[in-house]
Coordinates of C-alpha atoms (C1' of nucleotides) in Angstrom, one line a residue:
Chain A
M17 CA 41.5 58.3 16.8
E18 CA 40.2 61.1 19.0
K19 CA 43.4 61.8 21.0
V20 CA 44.7 64.4 18.6
N21 CA 47.2 66.4 20.6
K22 CA 50.5 67.9 19.6
E23 CA 52.9 65.1 20.4
L24 CA 51.4 62.6 18.0
N25 CA 52.7 62.3 14.5
L26 CA 50.3 64.2 12.3
S27 CA 51.5 62.7 9.0
V28 CA 51.0 59.2 10.3
I29 CA 47.5 60.1 11.5
K30 CA 46.7 61.6 8.1
A31 CA 47.9 58.5 6.3
F32 CA 45.7 56.2 8.4
K33 CA 42.7 58.5 8.1
I34 CA 43.1 58.1 4.4
L35 CA 43.1 54.3 4.8
E36 CA 40.1 54.4 7.0
V37 CA 38.0 56.0 4.2
Y38 CA 38.0 52.5 2.7
L39 CA 36.0 51.3 5.7
N40 CA 32.8 52.4 4.0
G41 CA 33.1 49.5 1.5
K42 CA 34.0 51.4 -1.7
E43 CA 37.1 49.8 -3.0
V44 CA 38.4 52.3 -5.6
W45 CA 39.1 55.9 -4.8
G46 CA 40.7 58.8 -6.7
V47 CA 43.0 61.4 -5.1
R48 CA 40.6 64.2 -5.1
E49 CA 37.8 62.0 -3.8
L50 CA 40.0 61.0 -0.9
A51 CA 41.0 64.6 -0.3
K52 CA 37.4 65.6 -0.2
K53 CA 36.4 62.8 2.1
T54 CA 39.2 63.4 4.6
G55 CA 39.2 67.2 4.3
Y56 CA 42.9 67.2 3.6
N57 CA 44.5 69.3 0.8
K58 CA 44.8 67.4 -2.4
T59 CA 48.5 67.8 -2.7
T60 CA 49.0 66.4 0.8
T61 CA 46.6 63.6 -0.1
Y62 CA 48.5 62.8 -3.3
R63 CA 51.8 62.8 -1.6
L64 CA 50.6 60.5 1.2
L65 CA 49.1 58.2 -1.3
S66 CA 52.4 58.1 -3.3
T67 CA 54.1 57.2 -0.1
L68 CA 51.6 54.5 0.7
E69 CA 51.9 53.2 -2.8
S70 CA 55.7 52.9 -2.5
L71 CA 55.0 50.8 0.6
D72 CA 52.5 48.6 -1.3
I73 CA 49.9 49.6 1.3
V74 CA 47.8 51.0 -1.5
Q75 CA 48.0 50.1 -5.2
K76 CA 47.1 52.2 -8.3
N77 CA 44.8 50.6 -10.8
D78 CA 44.9 51.3 -14.6
D79 CA 42.8 54.5 -14.1
D80 CA 45.2 55.9 -11.6
K81 CA 42.8 55.3 -8.8
Y82 CA 43.8 53.7 -5.5
I83 CA 42.8 50.4 -3.9
L84 CA 44.2 48.9 -0.7
G85 CA 47.3 46.8 -1.4
L86 CA 48.7 43.5 -0.4
K87 CA 51.1 44.7 2.2
L88 CA 48.2 45.9 4.2
F89 CA 46.7 42.4 3.8
E90 CA 50.0 40.9 4.9
L91 CA 50.3 43.1 8.0
G92 CA 46.6 42.5 8.9
N93 CA 47.2 38.8 8.9
L94 CA 49.9 39.3 11.6
V95 CA 47.6 40.6 14.2
S96 CA 47.5 38.0 17.0
V97 CA 44.7 39.5 19.0
Y98 CA 41.8 36.9 19.2
K99 CA 43.8 34.8 16.8
S100 CA 42.7 31.4 18.0
L101 CA 39.1 32.4 18.1
R102 CA 39.3 33.7 14.6
T103 CA 41.1 30.6 13.4
F104 CA 38.7 28.1 15.0
S105 CA 35.6 29.9 13.9
R106 CA 36.5 30.1 10.3
V107 CA 35.4 26.8 8.9
P108 CA 32.3 26.4 11.1
L109 CA 31.1 29.8 10.0
E110 CA 31.5 29.0 6.4
V111 CA 29.6 25.7 6.9
I112 CA 26.7 27.5 8.6
A113 CA 26.5 30.1 5.9
K114 CA 26.4 27.5 3.2
D115 CA 23.7 25.5 5.0
I116 CA 21.5 28.4 6.1
K117 CA 22.1 30.5 3.0
E118 CA 22.4 33.8 5.0
T119 CA 25.2 35.8 6.4
V120 CA 26.8 34.5 9.6
H121 CA 28.8 36.5 12.1
F122 CA 31.1 35.5 14.9
G123 CA 32.0 38.1 17.6
V124 CA 32.9 38.9 21.1
L125 CA 32.0 41.5 23.7
K126 CA 34.8 44.1 23.9
N127 CA 34.7 47.6 25.4
N128 CA 30.9 47.2 25.8
Q129 CA 30.5 46.6 22.1
V130 CA 30.2 43.7 19.8
L131 CA 33.5 43.1 18.0
Y132 CA 33.1 41.1 14.8
L133 CA 35.9 38.6 14.4
N134 CA 34.6 36.6 11.5
K135 CA 31.9 36.7 9.0
A136 CA 30.8 34.2 6.3
E137 CA 28.5 35.1 3.5
S138 CA 26.4 32.7 1.5
E139 CA 26.5 33.2 -2.2
L140 CA 22.7 33.5 -2.1
G141 CA 21.9 35.5 1.0
L142 CA 21.7 39.2 1.8
K143 CA 25.1 40.9 1.9
V144 CA 25.3 42.7 5.2
S145 CA 27.7 45.6 5.4
T146 CA 29.6 44.7 8.5
Q147 CA 33.4 44.7 8.4
I148 CA 35.4 42.1 10.2
G149 CA 37.3 43.9 12.9
S150 CA 34.6 46.5 13.4
Y151 CA 32.4 47.3 16.3
Q152 CA 28.6 47.5 16.8
Q153 CA 26.3 48.2 19.6
A154 CA 25.4 45.3 21.8
Y155 CA 22.0 46.2 23.1
C156 CA 20.2 46.1 19.7
T157 CA 22.0 43.2 18.0
A158 CA 21.2 39.5 18.7
L159 CA 24.9 38.8 19.0
G160 CA 25.3 41.6 21.5
K161 CA 22.3 40.5 23.5
V162 CA 23.4 37.0 23.7
L163 CA 26.9 38.0 24.9
L164 CA 25.4 40.3 27.6
A165 CA 22.8 37.8 28.7
F166 CA 25.3 35.2 29.6
S167 CA 27.8 37.6 31.1
S168 CA 28.1 38.2 34.8
A169 CA 25.9 40.7 36.6
N170 CA 29.0 42.9 36.9
V171 CA 29.4 43.1 33.2
I172 CA 25.7 43.9 32.7
S173 CA 25.6 46.6 35.3
D174 CA 28.8 48.1 34.0
Y175 CA 27.3 48.0 30.5
L176 CA 24.1 49.7 31.6
R177 CA 26.0 52.4 33.5
N178 CA 28.2 53.3 30.5
V179 CA 26.1 52.8 27.4
S180 CA 23.1 55.0 26.5
L181 CA 20.4 53.0 24.8
E182 CA 19.7 55.2 21.8
A183 CA 17.1 54.2 19.2
F184 CA 18.2 53.0 15.8
T185 CA 14.6 52.1 14.8
S186 CA 11.2 52.3 16.4
K187 CA 11.7 48.8 17.6
T188 CA 15.0 49.4 19.5
I189 CA 15.0 48.7 23.2
T190 CA 15.8 52.0 24.9
T191 CA 15.3 51.5 28.6
S192 CA 17.5 49.6 31.0
K193 CA 14.4 48.0 32.4
D194 CA 13.3 46.6 29.1
L195 CA 16.8 45.5 28.2
L196 CA 17.1 43.6 31.5
I197 CA 13.9 41.8 30.9
E198 CA 15.0 40.9 27.4
L199 CA 18.4 39.6 28.6
E200 CA 16.6 37.5 31.2
Q201 CA 14.5 35.9 28.5
V202 CA 17.5 35.4 26.3
K203 CA 19.2 33.6 29.1
T204 CA 16.2 31.4 29.7
K205 CA 15.7 30.5 26.0
G206 CA 19.3 30.2 25.2
Y207 CA 19.2 32.4 22.1
A208 CA 18.6 36.0 21.2
L209 CA 16.7 37.7 18.4
D210 CA 17.1 41.1 16.9
M211 CA 13.7 42.0 15.4
E212 CA 14.6 45.1 13.4
E213 CA 16.1 46.8 16.4
L214 CA 19.3 47.8 14.7
E215 CA 18.0 48.2 11.2
L216 CA 14.5 48.0 9.7
G217 CA 14.1 45.0 7.6
L218 CA 16.9 43.1 9.3
I219 CA 16.4 40.1 11.5
C220 CA 19.2 38.3 13.4
I221 CA 19.3 35.2 15.6
A222 CA 22.3 34.4 17.8
I223 CA 23.5 31.9 20.3
P224 CA 26.4 31.9 22.7
V225 CA 29.7 30.0 22.5
F226 CA 31.0 28.8 25.8
N227 CA 34.3 27.6 27.2
K228 CA 34.5 24.5 29.4
N229 CA 33.5 26.5 32.5
K230 CA 30.3 27.5 30.8
E231 CA 31.5 31.1 30.5
V232 CA 30.4 32.9 27.4
V233 CA 33.4 33.5 25.2
A234 CA 31.8 34.6 21.9
G235 CA 28.6 34.4 19.9
V236 CA 27.4 33.2 16.5
S237 CA 24.6 35.0 14.7
V238 CA 22.7 34.7 11.4
S239 CA 21.3 37.8 9.7
G240 CA 18.6 37.9 7.1
P241 CA 15.9 40.0 5.7
S242 CA 12.6 40.1 7.7
S243 CA 10.8 39.0 4.5
R244 CA 12.5 35.6 4.7
F245 CA 12.1 35.2 8.5
K246 CA 9.4 32.9 9.9
S247 CA 8.9 31.7 13.4
E248 CA 9.0 28.1 12.1
N249 CA 12.6 28.7 10.9
I250 CA 13.9 29.4 14.4
T251 CA 14.2 25.8 15.4
S252 CA 15.9 24.7 12.3
Y253 CA 18.2 27.8 12.3
L254 CA 19.1 27.1 15.9
S255 CA 20.0 23.5 15.2
I256 CA 22.3 24.5 12.3
I257 CA 23.9 27.3 14.3
K258 CA 24.3 25.2 17.4
K259 CA 26.1 22.5 15.4
G260 CA 28.7 25.1 14.2
A261 CA 29.0 26.6 17.7
L262 CA 29.7 23.1 19.2
E263 CA 32.5 22.7 16.6
I264 CA 34.0 26.0 17.8
E265 CA 33.5 25.1 21.4
A266 CA 35.5 21.9 20.9
H267 CA 38.6 24.0 20.2
I268 CA 38.2 26.7 22.8
R269 CA 37.5 24.8 25.9
D270 CA 40.3 26.5 27.8
Y271 CA 39.6 30.0 26.5
N272 CA 39.0 32.7 29.1
Chain B
M13 CA 59.9 50.0 0.1
E14 CA 63.1 50.8 -1.9
K15 CA 62.0 54.0 -3.6
V16 CA 63.2 56.2 -0.8
N17 CA 63.4 59.7 -2.3
K18 CA 62.8 63.1 -1.1
E19 CA 59.2 63.5 -2.0
L20 CA 57.9 60.6 0.0
N21 CA 56.7 61.1 3.5
L22 CA 59.4 60.0 5.8
S23 CA 57.3 59.7 9.0
V24 CA 54.8 57.4 7.3
I25 CA 57.7 55.3 5.9
K26 CA 59.1 55.0 9.4
A27 CA 55.8 54.0 10.9
F28 CA 55.3 51.2 8.4
K29 CA 58.9 50.1 8.8
I30 CA 58.1 49.6 12.5
L31 CA 55.0 47.6 11.7
E32 CA 57.1 45.5 9.3
V33 CA 59.3 44.3 12.1
Y34 CA 56.4 42.1 13.2
L35 CA 56.7 40.2 9.9
N36 CA 59.4 38.0 11.6
G37 CA 56.7 36.3 13.7
K38 CA 57.5 37.7 17.1
E39 CA 54.3 39.2 18.4
V40 CA 55.5 41.4 21.4
W41 CA 58.1 44.1 21.0
G42 CA 59.4 46.8 23.4
V43 CA 60.2 50.3 22.3
R44 CA 64.0 49.9 22.5
E45 CA 63.8 46.6 20.7
L46 CA 61.9 48.1 17.8
A47 CA 64.3 51.1 17.8
K48 CA 67.3 48.8 17.6
K49 CA 65.6 46.6 14.9
T50 CA 64.7 49.5 12.7
G51 CA 67.7 51.7 13.4
Y52 CA 65.6 54.6 14.3
N53 CA 66.2 56.8 17.4
K54 CA 64.3 55.4 20.4
T55 CA 62.5 58.7 21.0
T56 CA 61.3 58.7 17.4
T57 CA 60.3 55.1 17.8
Y58 CA 58.4 55.8 21.0
R59 CA 56.5 58.7 19.5
L60 CA 55.5 56.8 16.4
L61 CA 54.3 53.9 18.5
S62 CA 52.3 56.3 20.6
T63 CA 50.7 57.6 17.5
L64 CA 50.0 54.1 16.2
E65 CA 48.6 53.2 19.6
S66 CA 46.2 56.2 19.4
L67 CA 45.0 54.8 16.1
D68 CA 44.6 51.2 17.5
I69 CA 47.1 50.0 14.9
V70 CA 49.2 48.7 17.8
Q71 CA 48.2 48.0 21.3
K72 CA 50.2 48.0 24.5
N73 CA 50.1 45.0 26.7
D74 CA 50.4 45.0 30.5
D75 CA 54.2 45.1 30.3
D76 CA 54.1 48.3 28.2
K77 CA 55.2 46.2 25.2
Y78 CA 53.5 46.6 21.8
I79 CA 51.5 44.1 19.8
L80 CA 49.7 44.7 16.5
G81 CA 46.1 46.0 17.1
L82 CA 42.7 45.3 15.8
K83 CA 42.4 48.4 13.6
L84 CA 45.2 46.9 11.5
F85 CA 43.2 43.6 11.4
E86 CA 40.1 45.6 10.3
L87 CA 42.0 47.4 7.6
G88 CA 43.7 44.2 6.4
N89 CA 40.3 42.6 5.9
L90 CA 39.3 45.4 3.5
V91 CA 41.9 44.5 1.0
S92 CA 40.0 43.4 -2.1
V93 CA 43.0 42.2 -4.2
Y94 CA 42.5 38.4 -4.9
K95 CA 39.5 38.5 -2.6
S96 CA 37.5 35.8 -4.3
L97 CA 40.5 33.5 -4.5
R98 CA 41.1 34.0 -0.8
T99 CA 37.5 33.4 0.1
F100 CA 37.0 30.3 -2.0
S101 CA 40.2 28.7 -0.9
R102 CA 39.6 29.1 2.8
V103 CA 37.5 26.1 3.6
P104 CA 39.1 23.6 1.2
L105 CA 42.5 24.5 2.6
E106 CA 41.4 23.9 6.2
V107 CA 39.8 20.5 5.1
I108 CA 43.1 19.4 3.4
A109 CA 45.1 20.4 6.4
K110 CA 42.9 18.5 8.8
D111 CA 43.0 15.4 6.5
I112 CA 46.6 15.4 5.7
K113 CA 47.9 16.8 9.0
E114 CA 50.5 19.1 7.5
T115 CA 50.6 22.7 6.6
V116 CA 48.8 23.7 3.4
H117 CA 49.4 26.8 1.2
F118 CA 47.4 28.4 -1.5
G119 CA 49.1 30.9 -3.8
V120 CA 49.5 32.6 -7.1
L121 CA 52.3 33.7 -9.3
K122 CA 52.7 37.4 -9.1
N123 CA 55.7 39.5 -10.1
N124 CA 57.6 36.3 -10.9
Q125 CA 57.2 35.2 -7.3
V126 CA 54.8 33.0 -5.3
L127 CA 52.4 35.1 -3.4
Y128 CA 50.8 33.2 -0.5
L129 CA 47.1 34.0 -0.4
N130 CA 46.1 31.4 2.2
K131 CA 47.5 28.9 4.6
A132 CA 46.0 26.3 6.8
E133 CA 47.9 24.6 9.6
S134 CA 47.1 21.3 11.1
E135 CA 47.1 21.1 14.8
L136 CA 49.6 18.3 14.5
G137 CA 51.9 19.2 11.7
L138 CA 55.0 21.3 11.3
K139 CA 54.4 25.0 11.7
V140 CA 55.9 26.7 8.6
S141 CA 57.0 30.3 9.0
T142 CA 55.3 31.7 5.9
Q143 CA 53.1 34.7 6.2
I144 CA 49.9 35.1 4.3
G145 CA 50.4 37.9 1.9
S146 CA 54.1 37.4 1.6
Y147 CA 56.2 36.4 -1.4
Q148 CA 58.6 33.5 -2.0
Q149 CA 60.8 32.4 -4.9
A150 CA 59.1 30.3 -7.4
Y151 CA 61.9 28.2 -8.8
C152 CA 62.7 26.3 -5.6
T153 CA 59.2 25.8 -4.2
A154 CA 56.7 23.1 -5.4
L155 CA 54.0 25.7 -5.5
G156 CA 56.1 28.0 -7.7
K157 CA 57.2 25.3 -10.0
V158 CA 53.7 24.1 -10.6
L159 CA 52.6 27.7 -11.3
L160 CA 55.4 28.1 -13.8
A161 CA 55.1 24.7 -15.4
F162 CA 51.5 25.4 -16.4
S163 CA 52.0 28.9 -17.5
S164 CA 52.7 30.0 -21.0
A165 CA 56.1 29.9 -22.7
N166 CA 56.1 33.7 -22.5
V167 CA 55.7 33.7 -18.8
I168 CA 58.5 31.1 -18.4
S169 CA 61.0 32.9 -20.6
D170 CA 60.2 36.2 -19.0
Y171 CA 60.8 34.5 -15.6
L172 CA 64.1 33.0 -16.7
R173 CA 65.3 36.3 -18.1
N174 CA 64.5 38.2 -14.9
V175 CA 65.2 35.9 -12.1
S176 CA 68.6 34.7 -11.0
L177 CA 68.5 31.1 -9.7
E178 CA 70.5 31.4 -6.6
A179 CA 71.0 28.4 -4.4
F180 CA 69.2 28.1 -1.0
T181 CA 70.5 24.6 -0.4
S182 CA 72.8 22.2 -2.2
K183 CA 69.7 20.7 -3.8
T184 CA 68.4 24.0 -5.3
I185 CA 68.0 24.0 -9.1
T186 CA 70.4 26.8 -10.2
T187 CA 70.5 26.6 -14.0
S188 CA 67.8 27.6 -16.5
K189 CA 68.4 24.3 -18.4
D190 CA 67.7 22.2 -15.3
L191 CA 64.7 24.2 -14.4
L192 CA 63.2 23.9 -17.8
I193 CA 63.6 20.1 -17.6
E194 CA 62.0 20.1 -14.2
L195 CA 59.1 22.2 -15.4
E196 CA 58.5 19.9 -18.3
Q197 CA 58.4 16.9 -16.0
V198 CA 56.0 18.8 -13.6
K199 CA 53.7 19.5 -16.5
T200 CA 53.8 15.9 -17.6
K201 CA 53.2 14.5 -14.1
G202 CA 50.7 17.1 -13.1
Y203 CA 52.3 17.9 -9.8
A204 CA 55.6 19.3 -8.4
L205 CA 57.8 18.4 -5.6
D206 CA 60.3 20.6 -3.6
M207 CA 62.8 18.1 -2.3
E208 CA 64.7 20.4 0.1
E209 CA 65.4 23.0 -2.5
L210 CA 64.2 25.9 -0.5
E211 CA 65.1 24.7 3.0
L212 CA 66.9 21.6 4.2
G213 CA 64.5 19.2 5.8
L214 CA 61.5 20.6 4.1
I215 CA 59.5 18.8 1.5
C216 CA 56.6 20.2 -0.4
I217 CA 54.2 18.8 -3.0
A218 CA 51.9 21.0 -5.1
I219 CA 49.3 20.9 -7.7
P220 CA 47.7 23.5 -10.0
V221 CA 44.3 25.0 -9.8
F222 CA 42.7 25.8 -13.1
N223 CA 39.9 27.9 -14.5
K224 CA 37.5 26.6 -17.0
N225 CA 39.8 27.4 -19.9
K226 CA 42.5 25.1 -18.3
E227 CA 44.6 28.2 -17.5
V228 CA 46.5 27.9 -14.2
V229 CA 45.1 30.4 -11.7
A230 CA 46.7 29.3 -8.5
G231 CA 48.3 26.3 -6.8
V232 CA 47.9 24.3 -3.6
S233 CA 50.8 22.9 -1.8
V234 CA 51.4 20.7 1.3
S235 CA 54.6 21.2 3.3
G236 CA 56.1 18.7 5.7
P237 CA 59.4 17.5 7.2
S238 CA 61.5 15.2 5.0
S239 CA 61.5 12.7 7.9
R240 CA 57.8 12.2 7.4
F241 CA 57.9 12.0 3.6
K242 CA 57.7 8.8 1.8
S243 CA 57.2 8.1 -1.9
E244 CA 54.2 6.0 -1.1
N245 CA 52.6 9.0 0.4
I246 CA 52.5 10.9 -2.9
T247 CA 49.5 9.2 -4.3
S248 CA 47.3 9.6 -1.2
Y249 CA 48.5 13.1 -0.7
L250 CA 47.7 14.0 -4.3
S251 CA 44.2 12.6 -4.0
I252 CA 43.5 14.6 -0.9
I253 CA 44.9 17.8 -2.4
K254 CA 43.2 17.2 -5.6
K255 CA 39.8 17.0 -3.9
G256 CA 40.4 20.3 -2.3
A257 CA 41.6 21.9 -5.5
L258 CA 38.5 20.7 -7.3
E259 CA 36.4 22.3 -4.7
I260 CA 38.2 25.6 -5.3
E261 CA 38.0 25.2 -9.1
A262 CA 34.2 24.8 -8.8
H263 CA 34.1 28.4 -7.7
I264 CA 36.7 30.0 -9.9
R265 CA 35.7 28.8 -13.4
D266 CA 35.6 32.2 -14.8
Y267 CA 38.7 33.6 -13.1
N268 CA 41.4 34.9 -15.3
Chain C
dA19 C1' 72.8 48.5 47.0
dA20 C1' 74.5 49.5 42.6
dA21 C1' 74.3 48.8 37.8
dA22 C1' 71.8 47.9 33.8
dT23 C1' 67.8 48.1 31.3
dT24 C1' 63.4 49.6 30.3
dG25 C1' 59.8 53.3 29.0
dT26 C1' 58.8 58.4 29.0
dT27 C1' 59.5 63.5 28.8
dT28 C1' 61.9 67.9 27.6
dC29 C1' 63.7 71.4 24.5
dA30 C1' 66.3 73.6 20.8
dT31 C1' 66.5 73.5 15.9
dA32 C1' 67.0 71.1 11.6
dA33 C1' 64.3 69.1 8.4
dT34 C1' 60.3 68.1 6.4
dA35 C1' 55.5 68.6 5.4
dC36 C1' 52.4 71.8 3.8
dG37 C1' 49.3 74.1 0.3
dA38 C1' 48.5 77.6 -3.3
dA39 C1' 49.3 77.7 -7.9
dA40 C1' 50.5 75.9 -12.1
dC41 C1' 50.8 72.3 -15.2
dA42 C1' 49.3 68.2 -18.0
dC43 C1' 45.9 65.2 -19.6
dT44 C1' 41.3 63.4 -20.6
dG45 C1' 36.5 63.6 -21.2
dT46 C1' 32.3 66.4 -21.9
dT47 C1' 29.6 70.2 -23.6
dT48 C1' 28.8 74.1 -26.5
Chain D
dA22 C1' 37.0 72.9 -32.9
dA23 C1' 37.1 75.4 -28.8
dA24 C1' 35.9 76.0 -24.2
dC25 C1' 35.0 74.0 -20.0
dA26 C1' 35.2 70.6 -16.3
dG27 C1' 37.3 67.1 -14.2
dT28 C1' 41.2 64.4 -13.1
dG29 C1' 46.1 63.5 -11.5
dT30 C1' 51.0 65.5 -10.9
dT31 C1' 54.6 69.0 -10.1
dT32 C1' 56.8 73.3 -8.2
dC33 C1' 58.4 76.4 -4.7
dG34 C1' 58.5 79.3 -0.6
dT35 C1' 57.9 78.9 4.3
dA36 C1' 55.5 77.5 8.4
dT37 C1' 55.1 73.7 11.0
dT38 C1' 56.5 69.6 12.7
dA39 C1' 59.6 65.8 13.5
dT40 C1' 63.9 64.9 15.3
dG41 C1' 67.4 63.3 18.7
dA42 C1' 70.5 64.2 22.7
dA43 C1' 69.8 64.4 27.3
dA44 C1' 67.4 63.9 31.4
dC45 C1' 64.1 61.6 34.1
dA46 C1' 61.4 57.7 36.2
dA47 C1' 60.7 53.1 36.9
dT48 C1' 61.8 48.2 36.9
dT49 C1' 64.9 44.4 36.6
dT50 C1' 69.3 42.3 37.1
dT51 C1' 73.7 41.6 39.2

DNA sequence: AAAATTGTTTCATAATACGAAACACTGTTT
DNA sequence: AAACAGTGTTTCGTATTATGAAACAATTTT
């Protein structure tokens, strides 16, 4: 999305830039709104939207505003990357979310970042604004820390060489030394916590998901508001999450 | 996808035509294969793929072949159309599939067709080549017949006026008169069967999913090979499917 | 080794995308 | 009621970009 040079198709880039506006969570956009958000001329935007509408990639609602369409949903379901992980995590995640009444995530370490493959929300809990398929920093999320902690020393040193530990909050770990200590503790305890390191008010707890060779493949995390978090909850949270993780592990023994 | 006229953006159309090739289920395509399949010049195809790759809409594997990429997965997950139905059907569908050991579908009637919103496959059962998000004829599928049978007379007469009942197999219902009789029976019995009407060798059984006003919202179907189907199975199949449908109904009482 | 197949690059030009301006419509303010 | 503000849609001249034939590079098959 940054390799904008002259041999790439500019119309196609523009069309996807428009679709990417929807990543912010707002479901309904007008032509002029999208033009303003993307910086494109409104006639260009209108024409691209008309094209996308003809393809059912976007749909118009009764107010002539645009929402994403079913063809995009259909195409999105064809993506085979991490397909087995996504499939096998689906039900366990929903079960954990229902049990624990908070938002549950499942993700992997990819390109030195957490990639969220699945998410299940409780009807009761805090809605967290992560998108399935999106990336987040590893060093300040419980999920990321658990994935790093159980990775090889190569992965960790590559990570520390390439990622700058910028602060999100006053509680964010911002030195390699502190992060290494934290990862060592995570590895010892078998789980990680994010105590408002990514976002003030947000607490996460995460555990690893292993293949049969005890290599970490993925992680499961539970996110909730700090106001609902108590140290006494950790043990019961962990046992619920662990049960779900074991369910996933039963299906991914050969994953590498 | 048929309104090709001069004010639509032809590059964007071409890019999505390329992506649509993946709908046939093959996950890995080379440049020349895609060019041949779409009919576009191979240089054009290569350039569009390079653009899509820069957007992470497609990814190249080690053999320089293309697979669909994670950004498409991310965008697909943003689609809000039928979102609650998709969410609430997910776990019940997986439970049915595990129980019944066949492929399970969940769909709605849209534009006089079945739109598949969810699908769950058993590890053991027949893999059916439907795509989530895709459409199928209603008159020759159990799911479609159950959706029609419990719809209003207006919906049914509109359907019969606009859809031509073409034969898929020698067992397909091809007259309005026969279809109306079938739909009456479906409504009386409370479930529908597709006895090789869509595809020889394929049997489906389906039941409706209602909202609190007893309006049909969606349907659940189970598909299996005719070799495994026995009349004695119907009752036990129905009770398993019904249990899943009730789970879904508990969440969609207000859906209309 | 030669032929066939693949993916990638080059270059001239035809075609298309672009955007300013106008239009049409709806809702709000004076 | 008229004026204004906001929206989505259309028009038209032209600048820009997309196109495709051909060549090149690499790999696989015969």
